[in-house]
JSON list of C-alpha atoms and ligand atoms in Angstrom, two decimals:
[
{"chain": "A", "resi": 1, "resn": "MET", "atom": "CA", "xyz": [-67.36, 45.40, -87.87]},
{"chain": "A", "resi": 2, "resn": "ALA", "atom": "CA", "xyz": [-67.81, 49.15, -88.26]},
{"chain": "A", "resi": 3, "resn": "LEU", "atom": "CA", "xyz": [-65.05, 51.12, -89.99]},
{"chain": "A", "resi": 4, "resn": "THR", "atom": "CA", "xyz": [-63.60, 54.17, -88.26]},
{"chain": "A", "resi": 5, "resn": "VAL", "atom": "CA", "xyz": [-63.71, 57.50, -90.07]},
{"chain": "A", "resi": 6, "resn": "GLU", "atom": "CA", "xyz": [-59.97, 57.13, -90.80]},
{"chain": "A", "resi": 7, "resn": "GLN", "atom": "CA", "xyz": [-60.47, 53.65, -92.25]},
{"chain": "A", "resi": 8, "resn": "GLN", "atom": "CA", "xyz": [-63.34, 54.86, -94.42]},
{"chain": "A", "resi": 9, "resn": "PHE", "atom": "CA", "xyz": [-61.20, 57.74, -95.66]},
{"chain": "A", "resi": 10, "resn": "PHE", "atom": "CA", "xyz": [-58.28, 55.41, -96.43]},
{"chain": "A", "resi": 11, "resn": "LEU", "atom": "CA", "xyz": [-60.61, 53.03, -98.29]},
{"chain": "A", "resi": 12, "resn": "ALA", "atom": "CA", "xyz": [-62.01, 55.91, -100.34]},
{"chain": "A", "resi": 13, "resn": "ILE", "atom": "CA", "xyz": [-58.47, 57.00, -101.33]},
{"chain": "A", "resi": 14, "resn": "LEU", "atom": "CA", "xyz": [-57.62, 53.41, -102.35]},
{"chain": "A", "resi": 15, "resn": "LEU", "atom": "CA", "xyz": [-60.77, 53.13, -104.46]},
{"chain": "A", "resi": 16, "resn": "ILE", "atom": "CA", "xyz": [-60.04, 56.44, -106.18]},
{"chain": "A", "resi": 17, "resn": "ALA", "atom": "CA", "xyz": [-56.35, 55.66, -106.77]},
{"chain": "A", "resi": 18, "resn": "PHE", "atom": "CA", "xyz": [-56.69, 52.06, -107.95]},
{"chain": "A", "resi": 19, "resn": "PRO", "atom": "CA", "xyz": [-58.11, 52.61, -111.44]},
{"chain": "A", "resi": 20, "resn": "PHE", "atom": "CA", "xyz": [-55.25, 55.03, -112.21]},
{"chain": "A", "resi": 21, "resn": "SER", "atom": "CA", "xyz": [-52.53, 52.62, -111.04]},
{"chain": "A", "resi": 22, "resn": "ALA", "atom": "CA", "xyz": [-53.98, 50.05, -113.43]},
{"chain": "A", "resi": 23, "resn": "LEU", "atom": "CA", "xyz": [-53.51, 52.52, -116.30]},
{"chain": "A", "resi": 24, "resn": "SER", "atom": "CA", "xyz": [-49.80, 53.17, -115.75]},
{"chain": "A", "resi": 25, "resn": "GLY", "atom": "CA", "xyz": [-48.92, 51.57, -119.15]},
{"chain": "A", "resi": 26, "resn": "ASP", "atom": "CA", "xyz": [-50.84, 51.27, -122.41]},
{"chain": "A", "resi": 27, "resn": "PRO", "atom": "CA", "xyz": [-54.33, 49.78, -121.92]},
{"chain": "A", "resi": 28, "resn": "ASP", "atom": "CA", "xyz": [-54.42, 45.98, -121.85]},
{"chain": "A", "resi": 29, "resn": "ILE", "atom": "CA", "xyz": [-55.91, 44.39, -124.96]},
{"chain": "A", "resi": 30, "resn": "LEU", "atom": "CA", "xyz": [-58.33, 41.45, -124.94]},
{"chain": "A", "resi": 31, "resn": "SER", "atom": "CA", "xyz": [-56.67, 39.64, -127.85]},
{"chain": "A", "resi": 32, "resn": "ASP", "atom": "CA", "xyz": [-53.16, 38.33, -128.60]},
{"chain": "A", "resi": 33, "resn": "PHE", "atom": "CA", "xyz": [-52.52, 41.26, -130.92]},
{"chain": "A", "resi": 34, "resn": "VAL", "atom": "CA", "xyz": [-54.39, 43.99, -132.79]},
{"chain": "A", "resi": 35, "resn": "VAL", "atom": "CA", "xyz": [-54.61, 44.06, -136.58]},
{"chain": "A", "resi": 36, "resn": "PRO", "atom": "CA", "xyz": [-55.71, 47.07, -138.64]},
{"chain": "A", "resi": 37, "resn": "LEU", "atom": "CA", "xyz": [-59.39, 47.18, -139.58]},
{"chain": "A", "resi": 38, "resn": "GLY", "atom": "CA", "xyz": [-60.16, 45.24, -142.75]},
{"chain": "A", "resi": 39, "resn": "THR", "atom": "CA", "xyz": [-57.22, 42.82, -142.31]},
{"chain": "A", "resi": 40, "resn": "ASN", "atom": "CA", "xyz": [-57.94, 39.25, -143.38]},
{"chain": "A", "resi": 41, "resn": "ASN", "atom": "CA", "xyz": [-56.52, 37.26, -140.44]},
{"chain": "A", "resi": 42, "resn": "SER", "atom": "CA", "xyz": [-55.91, 34.13, -142.48]},
{"chain": "A", "resi": 43, "resn": "GLN", "atom": "CA", "xyz": [-53.51, 36.11, -144.68]},
{"chain": "A", "resi": 44, "resn": "LEU", "atom": "CA", "xyz": [-51.53, 37.33, -141.65]},
{"chain": "A", "resi": 45, "resn": "ASP", "atom": "CA", "xyz": [-47.91, 36.11, -141.45]},
{"chain": "A", "resi": 46, "resn": "GLY", "atom": "CA", "xyz": [-44.56, 37.00, -139.93]},
{"chain": "A", "resi": 47, "resn": "ASN", "atom": "CA", "xyz": [-44.26, 40.11, -142.08]},
{"chain": "A", "resi": 48, "resn": "PHE", "atom": "CA", "xyz": [-46.92, 41.86, -139.99]},
{"chain": "A", "resi": 49, "resn": "PHE", "atom": "CA", "xyz": [-44.71, 41.43, -136.90]},
{"chain": "A", "resi": 50, "resn": "THR", "atom": "CA", "xyz": [-41.53, 42.58, -138.67]},
{"chain": "A", "resi": 51, "resn": "TYR", "atom": "CA", "xyz": [-40.31, 46.17, -139.05]},
{"chain": "A", "resi": 52, "resn": "THR", "atom": "CA", "xyz": [-37.61, 46.82, -141.66]},
{"chain": "A", "resi": 53, "resn": "GLY", "atom": "CA", "xyz": [-37.66, 50.63, -141.51]},
{"chain": "A", "resi": 54, "resn": "MET", "atom": "CA", "xyz": [-34.34, 50.77, -139.63]},
{"chain": "A", "resi": 55, "resn": "ARG", "atom": "CA", "xyz": [-32.40, 48.94, -142.36]},
{"chain": "A", "resi": 56, "resn": "PRO", "atom": "CA", "xyz": [-31.28, 52.16, -144.11]},
{"chain": "A", "resi": 57, "resn": "LEU", "atom": "CA", "xyz": [-29.54, 53.25, -140.87]},
{"chain": "A", "resi": 58, "resn": "ILE", "atom": "CA", "xyz": [-27.17, 50.29, -141.00]},
{"chain": "A", "resi": 59, "resn": "ASN", "atom": "CA", "xyz": [-24.04, 51.13, -143.01]},
{"chain": "A", "resi": 60, "resn": "SER", "atom": "CA", "xyz": [-25.28, 54.60, -144.00]},
{"chain": "A", "resi": 61, "resn": "PRO", "atom": "CA", "xyz": [-23.06, 57.57, -143.08]},
{"chain": "A", "resi": 62, "resn": "PRO", "atom": "CA", "xyz": [-24.04, 59.44, -139.89]},
{"chain": "A", "resi": 63, "resn": "PRO", "atom": "CA", "xyz": [-26.44, 62.37, -140.52]},
{"chain": "A", "resi": 64, "resn": "THR", "atom": "CA", "xyz": [-25.27, 65.98, -140.28]},
{"chain": "A", "resi": 65, "resn": "ASN", "atom": "CA", "xyz": [-28.10, 66.98, -137.87]},
{"chain": "A", "resi": 66, "resn": "PHE", "atom": "CA", "xyz": [-29.51, 65.31, -134.77]},
{"chain": "A", "resi": 67, "resn": "THR", "atom": "CA", "xyz": [-31.90, 62.65, -136.13]},
{"chain": "A", "resi": 68, "resn": "VAL", "atom": "CA", "xyz": [-34.59, 60.48, -134.51]},
{"chain": "A", "resi": 69, "resn": "THR", "atom": "CA", "xyz": [-35.86, 57.41, -136.38]},
{"chain": "A", "resi": 70, "resn": "LYS", "atom": "CA", "xyz": [-38.92, 55.93, -134.66]},
{"chain": "A", "resi": 71, "resn": "ALA", "atom": "CA", "xyz": [-40.45, 52.50, -134.63]},
{"chain": "A", "resi": 72, "resn": "SER", "atom": "CA", "xyz": [-43.68, 53.30, -132.78]},
{"chain": "A", "resi": 73, "resn": "MET", "atom": "CA", "xyz": [-47.25, 52.21, -133.49]},
{"chain": "A", "resi": 74, "resn": "ALA", "atom": "CA", "xyz": [-47.53, 54.79, -136.29]},
{"chain": "A", "resi": 75, "resn": "GLU", "atom": "CA", "xyz": [-44.63, 53.25, -138.25]},
{"chain": "A", "resi": 76, "resn": "PHE", "atom": "CA", "xyz": [-45.07, 49.65, -137.04]},
{"chain": "A", "resi": 77, "resn": "PRO", "atom": "CA", "xyz": [-48.80, 48.86, -136.53]},
{"chain": "A", "resi": 78, "resn": "ALA", "atom": "CA", "xyz": [-48.12, 45.47, -134.88]},
{"chain": "A", "resi": 79, "resn": "LEU", "atom": "CA", "xyz": [-47.02, 47.40, -131.75]},
{"chain": "A", "resi": 80, "resn": "ASN", "atom": "CA", "xyz": [-50.65, 48.46, -131.14]},
{"chain": "A", "resi": 81, "resn": "GLY", "atom": "CA", "xyz": [-51.58, 47.15, -127.68]},
{"chain": "A", "resi": 82, "resn": "GLN", "atom": "CA", "xyz": [-48.07, 45.81, -126.89]},
{"chain": "A", "resi": 83, "resn": "SER", "atom": "CA", "xyz": [-46.83, 48.76, -124.75]},
{"chain": "A", "resi": 84, "resn": "VAL", "atom": "CA", "xyz": [-43.37, 48.93, -126.36]},
{"chain": "A", "resi": 85, "resn": "SER", "atom": "CA", "xyz": [-41.57, 50.95, -129.04]},
{"chain": "A", "resi": 86, "resn": "TYR", "atom": "CA", "xyz": [-38.08, 52.00, -130.12]},
{"chain": "A", "resi": 87, "resn": "ALA", "atom": "CA", "xyz": [-36.27, 55.03, -131.46]},
{"chain": "A", "resi": 88, "resn": "VAL", "atom": "CA", "xyz": [-32.75, 55.26, -132.88]},
{"chain": "A", "resi": 89, "resn": "LEU", "atom": "CA", "xyz": [-31.06, 58.55, -131.99]},
{"chain": "A", "resi": 90, "resn": "GLU", "atom": "CA", "xyz": [-28.07, 59.84, -133.98]},
{"chain": "A", "resi": 91, "resn": "TYR", "atom": "CA", "xyz": [-26.07, 62.80, -132.68]},
{"chain": "A", "resi": 92, "resn": "PRO", "atom": "CA", "xyz": [-23.45, 64.52, -134.82]},
{"chain": "A", "resi": 93, "resn": "ALA", "atom": "CA", "xyz": [-20.66, 66.21, -132.84]},
{"chain": "A", "resi": 94, "resn": "GLY", "atom": "CA", "xyz": [-22.05, 69.13, -130.82]},
{"chain": "A", "resi": 95, "resn": "SER", "atom": "CA", "xyz": [-25.73, 68.32, -131.48]},
{"chain": "A", "resi": 96, "resn": "VAL", "atom": "CA", "xyz": [-28.49, 68.43, -128.86]},
{"chain": "A", "resi": 97, "resn": "ASN", "atom": "CA", "xyz": [-31.84, 66.72, -128.40]},
{"chain": "A", "resi": 98, "resn": "PRO", "atom": "CA", "xyz": [-33.60, 69.71, -126.75]},
{"chain": "A", "resi": 99, "resn": "PRO", "atom": "CA", "xyz": [-35.56, 69.40, -123.46]},
{"chain": "A", "resi": 100, "resn": "HIS", "atom": "CA", "xyz": [-38.72, 67.37, -124.02]},
{"chain": "A", "resi": 101, "resn": "THR", "atom": "CA", "xyz": [-41.06, 64.89, -122.33]},
{"chain": "A", "resi": 102, "resn": "HIS", "atom": "CA", "xyz": [-42.80, 61.67, -123.31]},
{"chain": "A", "resi": 103, "resn": "PRO", "atom": "CA", "xyz": [-46.24, 61.93, -121.67]},
{"chain": "A", "resi": 104, "resn": "ARG", "atom": "CA", "xyz": [-47.06, 58.22, -121.98]},
{"chain": "A", "resi": 105, "resn": "ALA", "atom": "CA", "xyz": [-43.78, 56.39, -121.38]},
{"chain": "A", "resi": 106, "resn": "THR", "atom": "CA", "xyz": [-40.58, 55.81, -119.48]},
{"chain": "A", "resi": 107, "resn": "GLU", "atom": "CA", "xyz": [-37.52, 55.89, -121.79]},
{"chain": "A", "resi": 108, "resn": "LEU", "atom": "CA", "xyz": [-34.61, 53.46, -121.44]},
{"chain": "A", "resi": 109, "resn": "LEU", "atom": "CA", "xyz": [-31.67, 54.79, -123.47]},
{"chain": "A", "resi": 110, "resn": "PHE", "atom": "CA", "xyz": [-28.81, 52.47, -124.50]},
{"chain": "A", "resi": 111, "resn": "LEU", "atom": "CA", "xyz": [-25.73, 54.26, -125.84]},
{"chain": "A", "resi": 112, "resn": "THR", "atom": "CA", "xyz": [-24.16, 52.07, -128.52]},
{"chain": "A", "resi": 113, "resn": "TYR", "atom": "CA", "xyz": [-21.50, 54.48, -129.82]},
{"chain": "A", "resi": 114, "resn": "GLY", "atom": "CA", "xyz": [-19.74, 57.64, -128.61]},
{"chain": "A", "resi": 115, "resn": "ILE", "atom": "CA", "xyz": [-20.13, 59.78, -125.51]},
{"chain": "A", "resi": 116, "resn": "LEU", "atom": "CA", "xyz": [-23.42, 61.43, -124.46]},
{"chain": "A", "resi": 117, "resn": "GLU", "atom": "CA", "xyz": [-24.31, 63.90, -121.70]},
{"chain": "A", "resi": 118, "resn": "VAL", "atom": "CA", "xyz": [-27.86, 63.34, -120.46]},
{"chain": "A", "resi": 119, "resn": "GLY", "atom": "CA", "xyz": [-30.11, 64.90, -117.84]},
{"chain": "A", "resi": 120, "resn": "PHE", "atom": "CA", "xyz": [-33.65, 65.05, -116.50]},
{"chain": "A", "resi": 121, "resn": "VAL", "atom": "CA", "xyz": [-35.49, 67.22, -113.98]},
{"chain": "A", "resi": 122, "resn": "ASP", "atom": "CA", "xyz": [-37.85, 65.70, -111.41]},
{"chain": "A", "resi": 123, "resn": "THR", "atom": "CA", "xyz": [-41.07, 67.29, -110.10]},
{"chain": "A", "resi": 124, "resn": "THR", "atom": "CA", "xyz": [-39.15, 69.01, -107.27]},
{"chain": "A", "resi": 125, "resn": "ASN", "atom": "CA", "xyz": [-36.96, 70.71, -109.93]},
{"chain": "A", "resi": 126, "resn": "LYS", "atom": "CA", "xyz": [-33.93, 68.64, -109.04]},
{"chain": "A", "resi": 127, "resn": "LEU", "atom": "CA", "xyz": [-31.61, 68.06, -112.01]},
{"chain": "A", "resi": 128, "resn": "PHE", "atom": "CA", "xyz": [-29.98, 64.64, -112.49]},
{"chain": "A", "resi": 129, "resn": "THR", "atom": "CA", "xyz": [-27.15, 64.45, -115.04]},
{"chain": "A", "resi": 130, "resn": "GLN", "atom": "CA", "xyz": [-24.75, 61.83, -116.30]},
{"chain": "A", "resi": 131, "resn": "ARG", "atom": "CA", "xyz": [-21.97, 61.41, -118.84]},
{"chain": "A", "resi": 132, "resn": "LEU", "atom": "CA", "xyz": [-22.55, 58.11, -120.61]},
{"chain": "A", "resi": 133, "resn": "GLN", "atom": "CA", "xyz": [-20.04, 56.06, -122.54]},
{"chain": "A", "resi": 134, "resn": "ALA", "atom": "CA", "xyz": [-20.83, 53.39, -125.12]},
{"chain": "A", "resi": 135, "resn": "GLY", "atom": "CA", "xyz": [-22.44, 50.40, -123.43]},
{"chain": "A", "resi": 136, "resn": "ASP", "atom": "CA", "xyz": [-24.15, 52.46, -120.72]},
{"chain": "A", "resi": 137, "resn": "MET", "atom": "CA", "xyz": [-27.91, 52.71, -120.18]},
{"chain": "A", "resi": 138, "resn": "PHE", "atom": "CA", "xyz": [-29.87, 55.57, -118.64]},
{"chain": "A", "resi": 139, "resn": "VAL", "atom": "CA", "xyz": [-33.55, 55.66, -117.65]},
{"chain": "A", "resi": 140, "resn": "PHE", "atom": "CA", "xyz": [-35.65, 58.80, -118.07]},
{"chain": "A", "resi": 141, "resn": "PRO", "atom": "CA", "xyz": [-38.65, 58.46, -115.73]},
{"chain": "A", "resi": 142, "resn": "LYS", "atom": "CA", "xyz": [-42.07, 58.79, -117.34]},
{"chain": "A", "resi": 143, "resn": "GLY", "atom": "CA", "xyz": [-43.27, 62.29, -118.16]},
{"chain": "A", "resi": 144, "resn": "LEU", "atom": "CA", "xyz": [-40.20, 64.18, -116.84]},
{"chain": "A", "resi": 145, "resn": "VAL", "atom": "CA", "xyz": [-38.36, 66.86, -118.87]},
{"chain": "A", "resi": 146, "resn": "HIS", "atom": "CA", "xyz": [-35.05, 65.51, -120.22]},
{"chain": "A", "resi": 147, "resn": "TYR", "atom": "CA", "xyz": [-32.36, 66.16, -122.85]},
{"chain": "A", "resi": 148, "resn": "GLN", "atom": "CA", "xyz": [-29.23, 64.68, -124.39]},
{"chain": "A", "resi": 149, "resn": "ILE", "atom": "CA", "xyz": [-26.19, 66.38, -125.90]},
{"chain": "A", "resi": 150, "resn": "ASN", "atom": "CA", "xyz": [-23.12, 65.09, -127.72]},
{"chain": "A", "resi": 151, "resn": "SER", "atom": "CA", "xyz": [-20.43, 67.51, -126.53]},
{"chain": "A", "resi": 152, "resn": "ALA", "atom": "CA", "xyz": [-17.68, 65.81, -128.51]},
{"chain": "A", "resi": 153, "resn": "GLU", "atom": "CA", "xyz": [-15.90, 68.03, -131.02]},
{"chain": "A", "resi": 154, "resn": "ASN", "atom": "CA", "xyz": [-15.25, 65.41, -133.67]},
{"chain": "A", "resi": 155, "resn": "ASP", "atom": "CA", "xyz": [-17.17, 62.21, -133.04]},
{"chain": "A", "resi": 156, "resn": "PHE", "atom": "CA", "xyz": [-20.84, 61.31, -133.45]},
{"chain": "A", "resi": 157, "resn": "ALA", "atom": "CA", "xyz": [-22.91, 59.28, -130.98]},
{"chain": "A", "resi": 158, "resn": "VAL", "atom": "CA", "xyz": [-25.66, 56.70, -131.49]},
{"chain": "A", "resi": 159, "resn": "ALA", "atom": "CA", "xyz": [-28.26, 55.52, -128.97]},
{"chain": "A", "resi": 160, "resn": "ILE", "atom": "CA", "xyz": [-31.23, 53.18, -129.07]},
{"chain": "A", "resi": 161, "resn": "SER", "atom": "CA", "xyz": [-34.14, 54.12, -126.84]},
{"chain": "A", "resi": 162, "resn": "ALA", "atom": "CA", "xyz": [-36.88, 51.76, -125.72]},
{"chain": "A", "resi": 163, "resn": "PHE", "atom": "CA", "xyz": [-40.25, 53.13, -124.55]},
{"chain": "A", "resi": 164, "resn": "GLY", "atom": "CA", "xyz": [-42.91, 51.58, -122.31]},
{"chain": "A", "resi": 165, "resn": "SER", "atom": "CA", "xyz": [-45.67, 52.59, -124.70]},
{"chain": "A", "resi": 166, "resn": "ALA", "atom": "CA", "xyz": [-46.44, 51.90, -128.34]},
{"chain": "A", "resi": 167, "resn": "ALA", "atom": "CA", "xyz": [-47.19, 55.64, -128.67]},
{"chain": "A", "resi": 168, "resn": "ALA", "atom": "CA", "xyz": [-44.97, 57.43, -126.13]},
{"chain": "A", "resi": 169, "resn": "GLY", "atom": "CA", "xyz": [-45.63, 60.89, -127.61]},
{"chain": "A", "resi": 170, "resn": "THR", "atom": "CA", "xyz": [-43.10, 63.73, -127.56]},
{"chain": "A", "resi": 171, "resn": "VAL", "atom": "CA", "xyz": [-43.65, 67.24, -126.18]},
{"chain": "A", "resi": 172, "resn": "SER", "atom": "CA", "xyz": [-40.68, 69.45, -127.11]},
{"chain": "A", "resi": 173, "resn": "VAL", "atom": "CA", "xyz": [-40.36, 72.24, -124.56]},
{"chain": "A", "resi": 174, "resn": "PRO", "atom": "CA", "xyz": [-38.92, 74.93, -126.91]},
{"chain": "A", "resi": 175, "resn": "SER", "atom": "CA", "xyz": [-41.36, 74.41, -129.78]},
{"chain": "A", "resi": 176, "resn": "THR", "atom": "CA", "xyz": [-44.36, 73.79, -127.49]},
{"chain": "A", "resi": 177, "resn": "VAL", "atom": "CA", "xyz": [-43.76, 77.07, -125.64]},
{"chain": "A", "resi": 178, "resn": "PHE", "atom": "CA", "xyz": [-42.36, 79.30, -128.39]},
{"chain": "A", "resi": 179, "resn": "GLY", "atom": "CA", "xyz": [-43.72, 77.76, -131.59]},
{"chain": "A", "resi": 180, "resn": "THR", "atom": "CA", "xyz": [-47.46, 77.66, -130.91]},
{"chain": "A", "resi": 181, "resn": "ASP", "atom": "CA", "xyz": [-48.76, 81.27, -130.93]},
{"chain": "A", "resi": 182, "resn": "ILE", "atom": "CA", "xyz": [-49.07, 81.55, -127.13]},
{"chain": "A", "resi": 183, "resn": "ASP", "atom": "CA", "xyz": [-49.53, 85.29, -126.53]},
{"chain": "A", "resi": 184, "resn": "ASP", "atom": "CA", "xyz": [-46.25, 87.24, -126.21]},
{"chain": "A", "resi": 185, "resn": "ASP", "atom": "CA", "xyz": [-47.47, 89.01, -123.04]},
{"chain": "A", "resi": 186, "resn": "ILE", "atom": "CA", "xyz": [-48.27, 85.70, -121.36]},
{"chain": "A", "resi": 187, "resn": "LEU", "atom": "CA", "xyz": [-44.82, 84.36, -122.20]},
{"chain": "A", "resi": 188, "resn": "ALA", "atom": "CA", "xyz": [-43.08, 87.61, -121.16]},
{"chain": "A", "resi": 189, "resn": "LYS", "atom": "CA", "xyz": [-44.83, 87.48, -117.75]},
{"chain": "A", "resi": 190, "resn": "SER", "atom": "CA", "xyz": [-44.22, 83.76, -117.38]},
{"chain": "A", "resi": 191, "resn": "PHE", "atom": "CA", "xyz": [-40.51, 83.99, -118.18]},
{"chain": "A", "resi": 192, "resn": "LYS", "atom": "CA", "xyz": [-40.10, 87.28, -116.28]},
{"chain": "A", "resi": 193, "resn": "THR", "atom": "CA", "xyz": [-38.80, 89.12, -119.33]},
{"chain": "A", "resi": 194, "resn": "ASP", "atom": "CA", "xyz": [-40.04, 91.58, -122.00]},
{"chain": "A", "resi": 195, "resn": "VAL", "atom": "CA", "xyz": [-42.03, 91.04, -125.18]},
{"chain": "A", "resi": 196, "resn": "GLN", "atom": "CA", "xyz": [-39.02, 91.86, -127.43]},
{"chain": "A", "resi": 197, "resn": "THR", "atom": "CA", "xyz": [-37.02, 89.03, -125.87]},
{"chain": "A", "resi": 198, "resn": "ILE", "atom": "CA", "xyz": [-39.94, 86.64, -126.36]},
{"chain": "A", "resi": 199, "resn": "GLN", "atom": "CA", "xyz": [-40.32, 87.66, -130.02]},
{"chain": "A", "resi": 200, "resn": "LYS", "atom": "CA", "xyz": [-36.59, 87.12, -130.56]},
{"chain": "A", "resi": 201, "resn": "ILE", "atom": "CA", "xyz": [-36.83, 83.58, -129.18]},
{"chain": "A", "resi": 202, "resn": "LYS", "atom": "CA", "xyz": [-40.06, 82.91, -131.11]},
{"chain": "A", "resi": 203, "resn": "ALA", "atom": "CA", "xyz": [-38.31, 83.80, -134.38]},
{"chain": "A", "resi": 204, "resn": "GLY", "atom": "CA", "xyz": [-36.35, 80.54, -134.07]},
{"chain": "A", "resi": 205, "resn": "PHE", "atom": "CA", "xyz": [-39.55, 78.46, -133.81]},
{"chain": "A", "resi": 206, "resn": "PRO", "atom": "CA", "xyz": [-41.86, 79.32, -136.71]},
{"chain": "A", "resi": 207, "resn": "PRO", "atom": "CA", "xyz": [-45.35, 77.86, -135.96]},
{"chain": "A", "resi": 208, "resn": "LYS", "atom": "CA", "xyz": [-46.37, 74.95, -138.17]},
{"chain": "A", "resi": 209, "resn": "ALA", "atom": "CA", "xyz": [-48.77, 76.02, -140.93]},
{"chain": "B", "resi": 1, "resn": "NAG", "atom": "C1", "xyz": [-59.26, 35.60, -146.44]},
{"chain": "B", "resi": 1, "resn": "NAG", "atom": "O1", "xyz": [-58.17, 34.96, -147.06]},
{"chain": "B", "resi": 1, "resn": "NAG", "atom": "C2", "xyz": [-58.40, 33.59, -147.36]},
{"chain": "B", "resi": 1, "resn": "NAG", "atom": "C3", "xyz": [-57.09, 32.98, -147.84]},
{"chain": "B", "resi": 1, "resn": "NAG", "atom": "O2", "xyz": [-56.45, 33.78, -148.82]},
{"chain": "B", "resi": 1, "resn": "NAG", "atom": "C4", "xyz": [-59.52, 33.50, -148.41]},
{"chain": "B", "resi": 1, "resn": "NAG", "atom": "O3", "xyz": [-59.78, 32.15, -148.69]},
{"chain": "B", "resi": 1, "resn": "NAG", "atom": "C5", "xyz": [-60.76, 34.17, -147.84]},
{"chain": "B", "resi": 1, "resn": "NAG", "atom": "O4", "xyz": [-61.77, 34.21, -148.83]},
{"chain": "B", "resi": 1, "resn": "NAG", "atom": "C6", "xyz": [-60.47, 35.57, -147.39]},
{"chain": "B", "resi": 1, "resn": "NAG", "atom": "N1", "xyz": [-61.64, 36.13, -146.70]},
{"chain": "B", "resi": 1, "resn": "NAG", "atom": "C7", "xyz": [-62.13, 37.32, -147.00]},
{"chain": "B", "resi": 1, "resn": "NAG", "atom": "C8", "xyz": [-63.32, 37.73, -146.18]},
{"chain": "B", "resi": 1, "resn": "NAG", "atom": "O5", "xyz": [-61.68, 38.03, -147.86]},
{"chain": "B", "resi": 2, "resn": "NAG", "atom": "C1", "xyz": [-29.46, 70.58, -140.71]},
{"chain": "B", "resi": 2, "resn": "NAG", "atom": "O1", "xyz": [-29.80, 71.77, -140.03]},
{"chain": "B", "resi": 2, "resn": "NAG", "atom": "C2", "xyz": [-29.50, 72.94, -140.77]},
{"chain": "B", "resi": 2, "resn": "NAG", "atom": "C3", "xyz": [-29.73, 74.14, -139.86]},
{"chain": "B", "resi": 2, "resn": "NAG", "atom": "O2", "xyz": [-30.96, 74.04, -139.20]},
{"chain": "B", "resi": 2, "resn": "NAG", "atom": "C4", "xyz": [-30.36, 72.96, -142.02]},
{"chain": "B", "resi": 2, "resn": "NAG", "atom": "O3", "xyz": [-30.10, 74.12, -142.77]},
{"chain": "B", "resi": 2, "resn": "NAG", "atom": "C5", "xyz": [-30.07, 71.72, -142.84]},
{"chain": "B", "resi": 2, "resn": "NAG", "atom": "O4", "xyz": [-30.94, 71.64, -143.94]},
{"chain": "B", "resi": 2, "resn": "NAG", "atom": "C6", "xyz": [-30.21, 70.45, -142.01]},
{"chain": "B", "resi": 2, "resn": "NAG", "atom": "N1", "xyz": [-29.73, 69.32, -142.76]},
{"chain": "B", "resi": 2, "resn": "NAG", "atom": "C7", "xyz": [-30.42, 68.22, -142.88]},
{"chain": "B", "resi": 2, "resn": "NAG", "atom": "C8", "xyz": [-29.74, 67.12, -143.64]},
{"chain": "B", "resi": 2, "resn": "NAG", "atom": "O5", "xyz": [-31.55, 68.07, -142.42]}
]
């Protein structure tokens, strides 16, 4: 049976697209789990699969600034190859988690205390917002720009976010754009403003040494 031109074209698209669809999460591993190089497997026990780095958050007073405490592959090596990670987000009254993206993961936020305003922007520039109360969940689709703010005047908020990657990555829009020595003229043209305005904004985002 000969394929029509349309069928051949469709087949070609499928063949091109398929390898990418298979890479929509972290790469699959060919073992039950991944241990750091040099680990003696016979000495491996439950401790390797346990992360205790969140213990200090329990019963400690809420921080005075917005704070993220991560349990990703960097902090918890047993997550390597498992396509999951967590972060605990603490928002003092009035604090914001500025617009950012996670290039490698969807984020599922679970608000455990307080009130939180959240939003994300899709690739057509449509903004989706919500006011969450404790017990609510919100999903930020993979790779899209999103933010959270605690608009309360007196109360803090706490959320736990799960990620579909052991290393979700974070790209902060303000510091990526204004804290990385991108030429002032390029930014002025891009943001349809003048160099003085760009320099004023840049002053708030000193580049990392
Ligand atoms: C791995 O650990 C076991 C048990 O402690 C020990 O008998 C063995 O010699 C170790 N192997 C290596 C290569 O160090
Ligand atoms: C909170 O942020 C303020 C202003 O940026 C800073 O001066 C202060 O050191 C921060 N406090 C903590 C505990 O990080």
